[in-house]
Coordinates of C-alpha atoms in Angstrom, one line a residue:
Chain A
M1 CA 2.7 23.6 -42.7
A2 CA 5.0 22.8 -39.9
A3 CA 6.4 19.8 -41.8
D4 CA 8.6 22.1 -43.8
K5 CA 10.7 23.1 -40.9
V6 CA 9.9 20.7 -38.1
D7 CA 8.6 17.3 -39.1
P8 CA 6.8 15.9 -36.1
I9 CA 6.9 12.4 -37.7
H10 CA 10.6 12.4 -38.1
Q11 CA 11.2 11.3 -34.5
F12 CA 9.5 8.0 -35.3
H13 CA 11.7 7.0 -38.2
I14 CA 13.6 3.8 -37.8
N15 CA 17.2 4.1 -38.8
T16 CA 19.3 1.0 -39.4
I17 CA 22.4 1.0 -37.3
V18 CA 23.7 -2.5 -38.1
D19 CA 22.3 -4.2 -41.2
I20 CA 21.4 -7.8 -40.6
P21 CA 19.4 -9.2 -43.5
V22 CA 18.3 -12.8 -43.0
G23 CA 16.4 -14.6 -45.7
G24 CA 14.8 -11.7 -47.3
Y25 CA 13.7 -10.2 -44.0
D26 CA 15.4 -7.2 -42.4
F27 CA 16.5 -8.0 -38.9
S28 CA 18.7 -5.0 -38.7
F29 CA 19.8 -3.6 -35.4
T30 CA 18.0 -0.2 -35.5
N31 CA 17.6 2.8 -33.2
S32 CA 14.4 1.1 -32.0
S33 CA 16.4 -2.0 -31.1
L34 CA 19.0 0.2 -29.5
F35 CA 16.5 1.8 -27.2
M36 CA 14.9 -1.5 -26.3
V37 CA 18.3 -2.7 -25.3
V38 CA 19.0 0.5 -23.4
A39 CA 15.7 0.4 -21.6
V40 CA 16.2 -3.2 -20.6
L41 CA 19.7 -2.6 -19.5
L42 CA 18.7 0.5 -17.5
A43 CA 15.9 -1.3 -15.8
A44 CA 17.9 -4.4 -15.2
T45 CA 21.0 -2.5 -13.8
F46 CA 18.8 -0.4 -11.6
L47 CA 17.0 -3.4 -10.2
Y48 CA 20.2 -5.4 -9.9
F49 CA 22.3 -2.9 -8.1
S50 CA 19.6 -1.4 -6.0
T51 CA 18.9 -4.8 -4.5
A52 CA 22.4 -6.1 -4.5
K53 CA 23.1 -5.4 -0.9
G54 CA 19.8 -6.7 0.2
A55 CA 19.9 -4.5 3.2
L56 CA 17.4 -5.0 6.0
V57 CA 16.9 -1.2 6.2
P58 CA 16.7 -0.3 2.5
S59 CA 18.6 2.6 0.9
R60 CA 16.8 5.0 -1.3
A61 CA 17.3 3.1 -4.5
Q62 CA 16.4 -0.2 -2.8
S63 CA 13.2 1.2 -1.4
M64 CA 12.4 2.5 -4.9
A65 CA 12.9 -1.0 -6.3
E66 CA 10.9 -2.5 -3.4
L67 CA 8.1 0.0 -3.9
T68 CA 7.7 -0.9 -7.6
Y69 CA 7.8 -4.5 -6.6
E70 CA 5.1 -4.1 -3.9
F71 CA 3.1 -1.9 -6.2
V72 CA 2.9 -4.5 -9.0
A73 CA 2.5 -7.3 -6.5
S74 CA -0.5 -5.7 -4.8
M75 CA -1.9 -4.7 -8.2
L76 CA -1.8 -8.4 -9.3
R77 CA -3.0 -9.7 -6.0
D78 CA -6.0 -7.4 -6.0
A79 CA -7.0 -8.2 -9.5
A80 CA -6.2 -11.9 -9.8
G81 CA -5.9 -13.2 -6.2
N82 CA -3.1 -15.3 -4.8
Q83 CA -3.4 -17.7 -7.7
G84 CA -2.4 -15.0 -10.0
M85 CA 1.0 -14.5 -8.3
K86 CA 2.5 -17.1 -10.5
F87 CA 2.4 -14.5 -13.3
F88 CA 4.1 -12.0 -11.2
P89 CA 7.5 -12.1 -13.0
F90 CA 5.7 -11.6 -16.3
V91 CA 3.6 -8.7 -15.1
F92 CA 6.6 -7.1 -13.3
T93 CA 8.7 -7.5 -16.4
L94 CA 6.0 -6.0 -18.6
F95 CA 5.4 -3.1 -16.3
M96 CA 9.1 -2.3 -16.0
F97 CA 9.7 -2.7 -19.7
V98 CA 6.8 -0.4 -20.7
L99 CA 7.6 2.1 -18.0
T100 CA 11.3 2.4 -18.8
A101 CA 10.6 2.6 -22.5
N102 CA 8.0 5.3 -22.0
L103 CA 10.2 7.3 -19.7
L104 CA 13.2 6.9 -21.9
G105 CA 11.2 8.3 -24.8
L106 CA 10.6 11.5 -22.9
F107 CA 14.2 12.6 -23.4
P108 CA 14.8 14.7 -26.5
Y109 CA 16.4 12.9 -29.5
F110 CA 15.6 9.6 -27.8
F111 CA 13.5 7.1 -29.7
T112 CA 10.3 5.9 -28.1
T113 CA 10.0 2.2 -28.8
T114 CA 6.4 2.1 -27.4
S115 CA 5.3 4.6 -30.0
H116 CA 5.4 1.8 -32.6
I117 CA 2.2 -0.1 -32.9
I118 CA 4.0 -3.4 -33.7
I119 CA 5.7 -3.3 -30.3
T120 CA 2.6 -2.6 -28.2
F121 CA 0.6 -5.0 -30.3
A122 CA 3.2 -7.7 -29.8
L123 CA 3.1 -7.2 -26.1
A124 CA -0.7 -7.2 -26.1
M125 CA -0.8 -10.3 -28.1
L126 CA 1.7 -11.9 -25.7
V127 CA -0.7 -11.1 -22.9
I128 CA -3.8 -12.4 -24.7
G129 CA -1.9 -15.4 -25.9
I130 CA -0.9 -16.3 -22.3
V131 CA -4.5 -15.7 -21.2
I132 CA -5.9 -18.0 -23.9
I133 CA -3.2 -20.7 -23.6
Y134 CA -3.3 -20.8 -19.8
G135 CA -7.1 -20.6 -19.7
F136 CA -7.5 -23.6 -22.0
A137 CA -4.7 -25.5 -20.3
K138 CA -6.1 -24.9 -16.8
H139 CA -9.8 -25.1 -17.4
G140 CA -10.1 -26.9 -20.8
L141 CA -13.4 -26.1 -22.5
R142 CA -14.8 -24.6 -19.4
F143 CA -12.6 -21.6 -20.2
L144 CA -15.3 -20.8 -22.8
K145 CA -17.6 -20.0 -19.9
L146 CA -15.9 -16.7 -20.0
F147 CA -18.2 -15.8 -22.9
V148 CA -21.3 -17.1 -21.2
P149 CA -22.1 -15.0 -18.2
S150 CA -24.3 -16.7 -15.6
G151 CA -27.8 -15.5 -14.9
V152 CA -28.6 -14.2 -18.4
P153 CA -32.0 -15.0 -19.9
L154 CA -31.8 -17.6 -22.6
V155 CA -33.3 -15.2 -25.1
L156 CA -30.6 -12.7 -24.7
M157 CA -27.8 -15.3 -24.6
P158 CA -26.8 -15.1 -28.3
L159 CA -26.5 -11.3 -28.1
V160 CA -24.6 -11.4 -24.8
V161 CA -22.2 -14.1 -26.1
A162 CA -21.6 -12.1 -29.3
I163 CA -20.9 -9.0 -27.2
E164 CA -18.5 -10.9 -24.9
V165 CA -16.6 -12.4 -27.9
V166 CA -16.3 -9.0 -29.6
S167 CA -15.1 -7.4 -26.4
F168 CA -12.6 -10.2 -25.9
V169 CA -11.3 -9.9 -29.4
S170 CA -11.0 -6.2 -29.2
R171 CA -8.9 -6.4 -26.0
P172 CA -5.5 -6.8 -27.5
V173 CA -6.4 -4.1 -30.0
S174 CA -7.5 -1.6 -27.4
L175 CA -4.7 -2.6 -25.1
S176 CA -2.0 -2.0 -27.7
V177 CA -3.6 1.0 -29.4
R178 CA -4.1 2.8 -26.1
L179 CA -0.4 2.7 -25.3
F180 CA 0.7 3.3 -28.8
A181 CA -1.7 6.2 -29.4
N182 CA -0.9 7.9 -26.1
M183 CA 2.8 7.8 -26.8
L184 CA 2.5 8.8 -30.4
A185 CA 0.0 11.6 -30.0
G186 CA 1.8 13.0 -27.0
H187 CA 5.2 13.1 -28.8
I188 CA 3.7 14.6 -31.9
T189 CA 1.8 17.3 -29.9
L190 CA 5.0 18.1 -28.1
K191 CA 6.9 18.3 -31.3
V192 CA 4.3 20.5 -32.9
F193 CA 4.3 23.0 -30.1
A194 CA 8.1 22.9 -30.0
G195 CA 7.9 23.6 -33.8
F196 CA 5.7 26.6 -33.1
V197 CA 8.4 28.0 -30.8
V198 CA 11.1 27.6 -33.4
S199 CA 9.0 29.1 -36.3
L200 CA 7.7 31.9 -34.1
G201 CA 11.2 32.6 -32.8
A202 CA 12.5 33.0 -36.4
M203 CA 10.0 35.8 -37.0
G204 CA 11.9 38.5 -35.0
A205 CA 11.2 40.2 -31.7
A206 CA 7.4 40.0 -31.9
G207 CA 7.6 36.3 -32.7
M208 CA 10.0 35.8 -29.9
A209 CA 7.5 37.3 -27.4
G210 CA 4.7 35.2 -28.9
A211 CA 6.8 32.1 -28.7
V212 CA 6.5 32.2 -24.9
L213 CA 3.0 30.8 -25.2
P214 CA 3.8 27.6 -27.1
L215 CA 6.9 27.3 -24.9
A216 CA 4.8 27.3 -21.8
M217 CA 2.5 24.9 -23.5
A218 CA 5.4 22.6 -24.3
V219 CA 6.6 22.7 -20.7
A220 CA 3.1 21.8 -19.5
L221 CA 2.8 19.1 -22.1
S222 CA 6.1 17.6 -21.0
A223 CA 4.7 17.3 -17.5
L224 CA 1.5 15.8 -18.8
E225 CA 3.6 13.4 -20.9
L226 CA 5.5 12.3 -17.8
L227 CA 2.2 11.6 -16.1
V228 CA 1.0 9.7 -19.2
A229 CA 4.1 7.7 -19.5
V230 CA 3.8 6.4 -16.0
L231 CA 0.0 6.1 -16.1
Q232 CA -0.1 4.1 -19.4
A233 CA 2.5 1.7 -18.1
Y234 CA 0.3 1.3 -15.0
V235 CA -2.9 0.9 -17.1
F236 CA -1.2 -1.6 -19.3
A237 CA -0.2 -3.6 -16.2
V238 CA -3.6 -3.3 -14.5
L239 CA -5.4 -4.4 -17.6
T240 CA -3.0 -7.3 -18.0
C241 CA -3.8 -8.3 -14.5
M242 CA -7.5 -8.2 -15.2
Y243 CA -7.2 -10.3 -18.3
L244 CA -5.0 -12.8 -16.4
N245 CA -7.8 -12.9 -13.8
D246 CA -10.2 -14.0 -16.5
A247 CA -7.8 -16.9 -17.4
I248 CA -7.6 -17.9 -13.8
H249 CA -11.3 -17.5 -12.9
P250 CA -13.2 -17.8 -16.2
S251 CA -16.7 -17.9 -14.8
H252 CA -17.5 -14.5 -13.6
Chain B
M1 CA -4.2 20.4 -53.7
E2 CA -7.7 19.2 -53.1
A3 CA -6.5 16.2 -51.2
E4 CA -4.4 18.5 -49.0
A5 CA -7.4 20.6 -48.1
A6 CA -9.4 17.5 -47.4
K7 CA -6.6 16.4 -45.1
F8 CA -7.0 19.4 -42.9
I9 CA -10.7 19.3 -42.9
G10 CA -10.6 15.6 -42.0
A11 CA -8.1 16.3 -39.2
G12 CA -10.4 19.0 -37.8
I13 CA -13.4 16.8 -37.9
A14 CA -11.5 14.0 -36.2
C15 CA -10.6 16.3 -33.4
L16 CA -14.3 16.7 -32.6
G17 CA -14.0 13.3 -31.0
M18 CA -11.9 14.8 -28.3
G19 CA -14.9 16.6 -27.1
G20 CA -16.5 13.3 -26.1
A21 CA -13.4 12.4 -24.1
G22 CA -13.6 15.9 -22.5
I23 CA -17.2 15.3 -21.4
G24 CA -16.2 11.9 -20.0
L25 CA -13.3 13.3 -18.1
G26 CA -15.5 16.1 -16.7
H27 CA -17.9 13.4 -15.5
I28 CA -15.2 11.4 -13.9
F29 CA -13.6 14.3 -12.0
G30 CA -16.9 15.9 -11.2
N31 CA -18.3 12.8 -9.7
Y32 CA -15.1 12.1 -7.9
L33 CA -15.2 15.6 -6.4
S34 CA -18.8 15.4 -5.4
G35 CA -18.2 11.9 -3.9
A36 CA -15.1 13.2 -2.2
L37 CA -16.9 16.1 -0.7
R38 CA -19.6 13.9 0.7
N39 CA -17.3 11.5 2.2
P40 CA -13.8 13.0 2.4
S41 CA -12.4 10.1 4.4
A42 CA -13.0 7.6 1.5
A43 CA -11.6 9.9 -1.1
D44 CA -8.0 9.0 -0.8
G45 CA -8.7 5.3 -1.3
Q46 CA -10.4 6.0 -4.6
F47 CA -7.7 8.2 -6.1
G48 CA -6.1 5.3 -7.9
R49 CA -9.4 4.4 -9.6
L50 CA -9.8 8.1 -10.5
I51 CA -6.5 8.1 -12.2
F52 CA -7.2 4.8 -13.9
G53 CA -10.5 6.1 -15.2
F54 CA -8.8 9.2 -16.3
A55 CA -6.2 7.2 -18.3
V56 CA -8.7 4.9 -19.9
T57 CA -11.1 7.7 -20.8
E58 CA -8.3 10.0 -22.0
A59 CA -7.2 7.2 -24.3
M60 CA -10.5 7.6 -26.2
G61 CA -9.7 11.3 -26.9
I62 CA -6.2 10.3 -27.8
F63 CA -7.5 7.9 -30.4
S64 CA -9.3 10.8 -32.2
L65 CA -6.3 13.0 -31.8
L66 CA -4.3 10.2 -33.4
I67 CA -6.7 10.0 -36.3
A68 CA -6.3 13.8 -36.8
L69 CA -2.5 13.5 -36.6
L70 CA -2.5 10.6 -39.0
A71 CA -4.7 12.6 -41.4
L72 CA -2.3 15.4 -41.2
F73 CA 1.1 13.7 -41.3
A74 CA 0.7 10.2 -42.5
Chain C
M1 CA -13.6 2.4 -29.2
F2 CA -15.0 2.6 -32.7
V3 CA -11.6 3.4 -34.1
T4 CA -9.8 0.6 -32.4
P5 CA -10.7 -2.3 -34.6
A6 CA -9.5 -0.4 -37.7
Y7 CA -6.1 0.2 -36.0
G8 CA -5.7 -3.2 -34.6
Q9 CA -4.9 -4.8 -37.9
E10 CA -1.4 -3.7 -37.4
A11 CA -0.2 -3.8 -41.0
A12 CA -3.2 -2.6 -42.8
P13 CA -4.1 0.7 -41.1
E14 CA -1.6 2.7 -43.0
A15 CA -4.1 2.9 -45.8
E16 CA -7.3 2.3 -43.8
G17 CA -6.8 4.3 -40.7
A18 CA -5.9 7.5 -42.4
G19 CA -9.3 7.5 -44.1
S20 CA -10.3 7.6 -47.7
D21 CA -9.7 11.3 -48.1
V22 CA -6.0 11.0 -47.5
H23 CA -5.7 7.7 -49.2
A24 CA -3.7 9.2 -52.0
G25 CA -1.7 11.2 -49.5
T26 CA -0.5 8.2 -47.7
E27 CA 0.5 6.3 -50.7
V28 CA 2.1 9.0 -52.7
P29 CA 4.6 10.5 -50.2
H30 CA 6.7 7.5 -50.3
D31 CA 9.0 9.5 -52.5
A32 CA 7.8 13.0 -51.5
A33 CA 7.7 14.9 -48.2
H34 CA 8.1 12.0 -45.8
E35 CA 10.4 9.2 -46.9
G36 CA 8.4 6.0 -46.6
G37 CA 5.1 7.2 -45.1
F38 CA 4.2 6.9 -41.5
P39 CA 7.0 5.0 -39.8
P40 CA 4.9 3.1 -37.2
F41 CA 2.8 1.6 -40.0
D42 CA 5.7 0.7 -42.2
P43 CA 5.7 -3.1 -42.4
A44 CA 9.3 -3.2 -43.6
T45 CA 10.5 -2.5 -40.1
F46 CA 8.3 -5.1 -38.4
P47 CA 10.5 -8.1 -38.5
S48 CA 13.5 -6.3 -37.0
Q49 CA 11.3 -4.7 -34.2
L50 CA 9.7 -8.0 -33.4
L51 CA 13.0 -9.8 -33.3
W52 CA 14.6 -7.3 -31.0
L53 CA 11.6 -7.0 -28.9
A54 CA 11.6 -10.8 -28.5
I55 CA 15.3 -10.8 -27.6
T56 CA 15.3 -7.9 -25.2
F57 CA 12.0 -8.7 -23.5
G58 CA 12.8 -12.4 -23.3
L59 CA 16.2 -11.8 -21.7
F60 CA 14.7 -9.2 -19.4
Y61 CA 12.0 -11.7 -18.4
L62 CA 14.5 -14.4 -17.7
F63 CA 16.7 -12.0 -15.7
M64 CA 13.7 -10.9 -13.7
K65 CA 12.4 -14.4 -13.1
R66 CA 15.8 -15.9 -12.2
V67 CA 17.5 -13.0 -10.4
I68 CA 15.4 -10.1 -9.4
V69 CA 12.2 -11.6 -8.2
P70 CA 13.7 -14.3 -6.0
R71 CA 16.2 -11.8 -4.6
M72 CA 13.5 -9.3 -3.8
Q73 CA 11.3 -12.0 -2.4
G74 CA 14.2 -13.0 -0.2
I75 CA 14.8 -9.5 1.0
L76 CA 11.1 -8.9 1.8
E77 CA 10.8 -12.3 3.5
T78 CA 14.0 -11.7 5.5
R79 CA 12.6 -8.4 6.6
S80 CA 9.2 -9.6 7.5
G81 CA 10.8 -12.6 9.3
R82 CA 13.1 -10.3 11.2
I83 CA 10.2 -8.0 12.1
A84 CA 8.2 -11.0 13.3
A85 CA 11.1 -12.3 15.3
D86 CA 11.6 -8.9 16.8
L87 CA 8.0 -8.7 17.7
D88 CA 8.2 -12.2 19.2
Q89 CA 11.2 -11.2 21.2
A90 CA 9.5 -8.1 22.4
A91 CA 6.4 -10.1 23.4
K92 CA 8.7 -12.6 25.2
L93 CA 10.5 -9.8 27.1
K94 CA 7.1 -8.2 28.0
E95 CA 6.0 -11.6 29.3
E96 CA 9.2 -11.8 31.4
A97 CA 8.6 -8.3 32.7
D98 CA 5.1 -9.2 33.6
A99 CA 6.2 -12.3 35.4
A100 CA 8.8 -10.3 37.3
I101 CA 6.1 -7.7 38.3
A102 CA 3.8 -10.5 39.4
A103 CA 6.5 -12.1 41.5
Y104 CA 7.4 -8.8 43.0
E105 CA 3.8 -8.1 43.9
Q106 CA 3.4 -11.5 45.4
A107 CA 6.5 -11.0 47.5
L108 CA 5.2 -7.6 48.6
A109 CA 1.8 -9.1 49.6
E110 CA 3.6 -11.9 51.5
A111 CA 5.8 -9.4 53.3
R112 CA 2.8 -7.3 54.2
A113 CA 0.9 -10.4 55.5
N114 CA 4.0 -11.3 57.6
A115 CA 4.3 -7.8 58.9
N116 CA 0.7 -7.9 59.9
A117 CA 1.1 -11.2 61.6
I118 CA 4.1 -10.1 63.5
G119 CA 2.4 -6.9 64.6
Q120 CA -0.7 -8.8 65.7
K121 CA 1.5 -11.2 67.7
A122 CA 3.4 -8.4 69.4
R123 CA 0.1 -6.7 70.1
D124 CA -1.3 -9.8 71.7
E125 CA 1.8 -10.5 73.8
A126 CA 1.9 -6.9 75.0
K127 CA -1.8 -7.2 75.9
A128 CA -1.3 -10.5 77.8
E129 CA 1.7 -9.0 79.7
A130 CA -0.3 -6.0 80.6
E131 CA -3.2 -8.1 81.7
A132 CA -0.9 -10.3 83.9
A133 CA 0.7 -7.2 85.4
R134 CA -2.7 -5.8 86.2
K135 CA -3.8 -9.0 87.8
E136 CA -0.7 -9.1 90.0
V137 CA -1.2 -5.6 91.0
E138 CA -4.9 -6.2 91.8
A139 CA -4.1 -9.3 93.8
G140 CA -1.4 -7.4 95.8
L141 CA -3.9 -4.6 96.4
E142 CA -6.6 -7.0 97.6
K143 CA -4.2 -8.7 100.0
K144 CA -3.2 -5.4 101.4
L145 CA -6.8 -4.4 101.7
A146 CA -7.6 -7.6 103.6
E147 CA -4.6 -7.1 105.9
A148 CA -5.7 -3.6 106.6
E149 CA -9.2 -4.7 107.3
E150 CA -7.9 -7.4 109.7
R151 CA -5.8 -4.9 111.5
I152 CA -8.7 -2.5 111.7
A153 CA -10.8 -5.3 113.1
A154 CA -8.2 -6.3 115.7
I155 CA -7.8 -2.7 116.7
K156 CA -11.5 -2.3 116.9
A157 CA -11.7 -5.5 119.1
S158 CA -9.0 -4.4 121.4
A159 CA -10.5 -1.0 121.5
M160 CA -13.8 -2.5 122.5
Q161 CA -12.2 -4.5 125.2
D162 CA -10.5 -1.5 126.6
V163 CA -13.8 0.4 126.5
G164 CA -15.2 -1.8 129.3
A165 CA -12.2 -1.4 131.6
I166 CA -12.1 2.4 131.0
A167 CA -15.9 2.6 131.7
E168 CA -15.5 0.6 135.0
T169 CA -12.6 2.7 136.2
T170 CA -14.5 5.9 135.2
A171 CA -17.7 4.7 136.7
Q172 CA -15.9 3.7 140.0
A173 CA -14.2 7.1 140.1
I174 CA -17.4 8.9 139.5
L175 CA -19.1 6.8 142.2
E176 CA -16.3 7.4 144.7
R177 CA -16.7 11.1 144.2
L178 CA -20.4 11.0 144.4
V179 CA -21.0 8.3 147.0
G180 CA -17.6 8.1 148.6
K181 CA -17.3 4.4 148.0
A182 CA -17.9 2.0 145.2
D183 CA -18.3 -1.7 145.0
K184 CA -15.9 -2.9 142.4
T185 CA -17.9 -6.0 141.3
A186 CA -21.2 -4.1 141.3
V187 CA -19.8 -1.5 139.1
A188 CA -18.4 -4.1 136.8
H189 CA -21.8 -5.7 136.6
A190 CA -23.6 -2.5 136.0
V191 CA -21.2 -1.5 133.2
K192 CA -21.6 -4.8 131.6
A193 CA -25.3 -4.5 131.7
A194 CA -25.2 -1.0 130.3
R195 CA -23.1 -2.1 127.5

């Protein structure tokens, strides 16, 4: 068992850095908190300094920032229309946060905040909470039309409504688990293959030669993880946009 | 060590779920390719949707891999 | 999708998600191989993670909303405004150029018309002059012709007058030779009659 030498789970351990117990709860500043702070600082400094000059003809960094901005803006506009643009700061923040956290997690020895279900679940609940609160505030009870698609025969209605409700309830779950599982599984797989390299390498010359295979696999997996890190941030943002669209235009 | 053995068996069975994701991904890319060969000019515009479908489908496989990993390590 | 509901109950899945066959495995290792089970499902870390997520994400959101988004909006608006202004200016310049071309073409057409008119006038004048000169010459010629004809007539008349006298003298001379004598008046009458 690889766990003897290389524990693939070890990377997900949360270590307290500064102990802050408040009223029986542990609000310690941990490595998870540290990397959240680092991710936010990184994203914020990048966005702040790349756009500081506000040049008419953008520099490389500025066009990167502008590209992400335009990317998220068009994503939101396509999904939720111009009315959805009032959620733009939120979606942009969400995208940048998840993206930076995912990418930061790719570095060896770095902690991946998004590989913890509570983080992704909190973000997903934030999204769904905003959808529900905005939906009811904007449309009142007409928001419930979301669960009653038009043009369905009356006989099928209870079934369809039940399906719609279940699909709505499973949204935060699938949204959070998708991101969490991708990050977790990817990092574990990477670690397992890296563990193979180490344990094969310890077996002498033949093992060294054999270790090339898992090493190549680890390299390929790193590339895949880079893709997944960006893609999952994108998927998270796109689904957020779609859910926000439901809050803005409930009758579909 | 029966529980230990059951762990490995369970992890192996859980990984079967990835086959479904594999079939799904094959469908996605195959259909994309056949569509792209029929109308190459429209292919570039659908690349984003392809990737989106890939990510959403792949997540299903990842779920079963996650179960396997949890069975093994958790 | 079937696995998601089980995982969604964030706190519970530690026991549930791993399945019944590893149930013992998840509970026991608290002291054994992995200290504290599977970290993502360890509820003890949840308050701290949630708090720091709220702090970092909240600050990041405020920063984005207050600073980054308005600034980038400003940049993009300035750029699109600048581009639109440049396009406007280009359109204006093009209009000006078009107007200049039109004016030039009009001037050209006018000049051409002027040139035509001047040419026509010159041609007409030259024609009229030539006509006048021709008429003058013709008139001169006719006069000369008339004069010549008059003179010819006068000469002819005088010649005719002379013819009588010559004929009389000749006839008288012929008669004198033939007859030896000639009556001057009879000869004159005879000549007149013969004429």
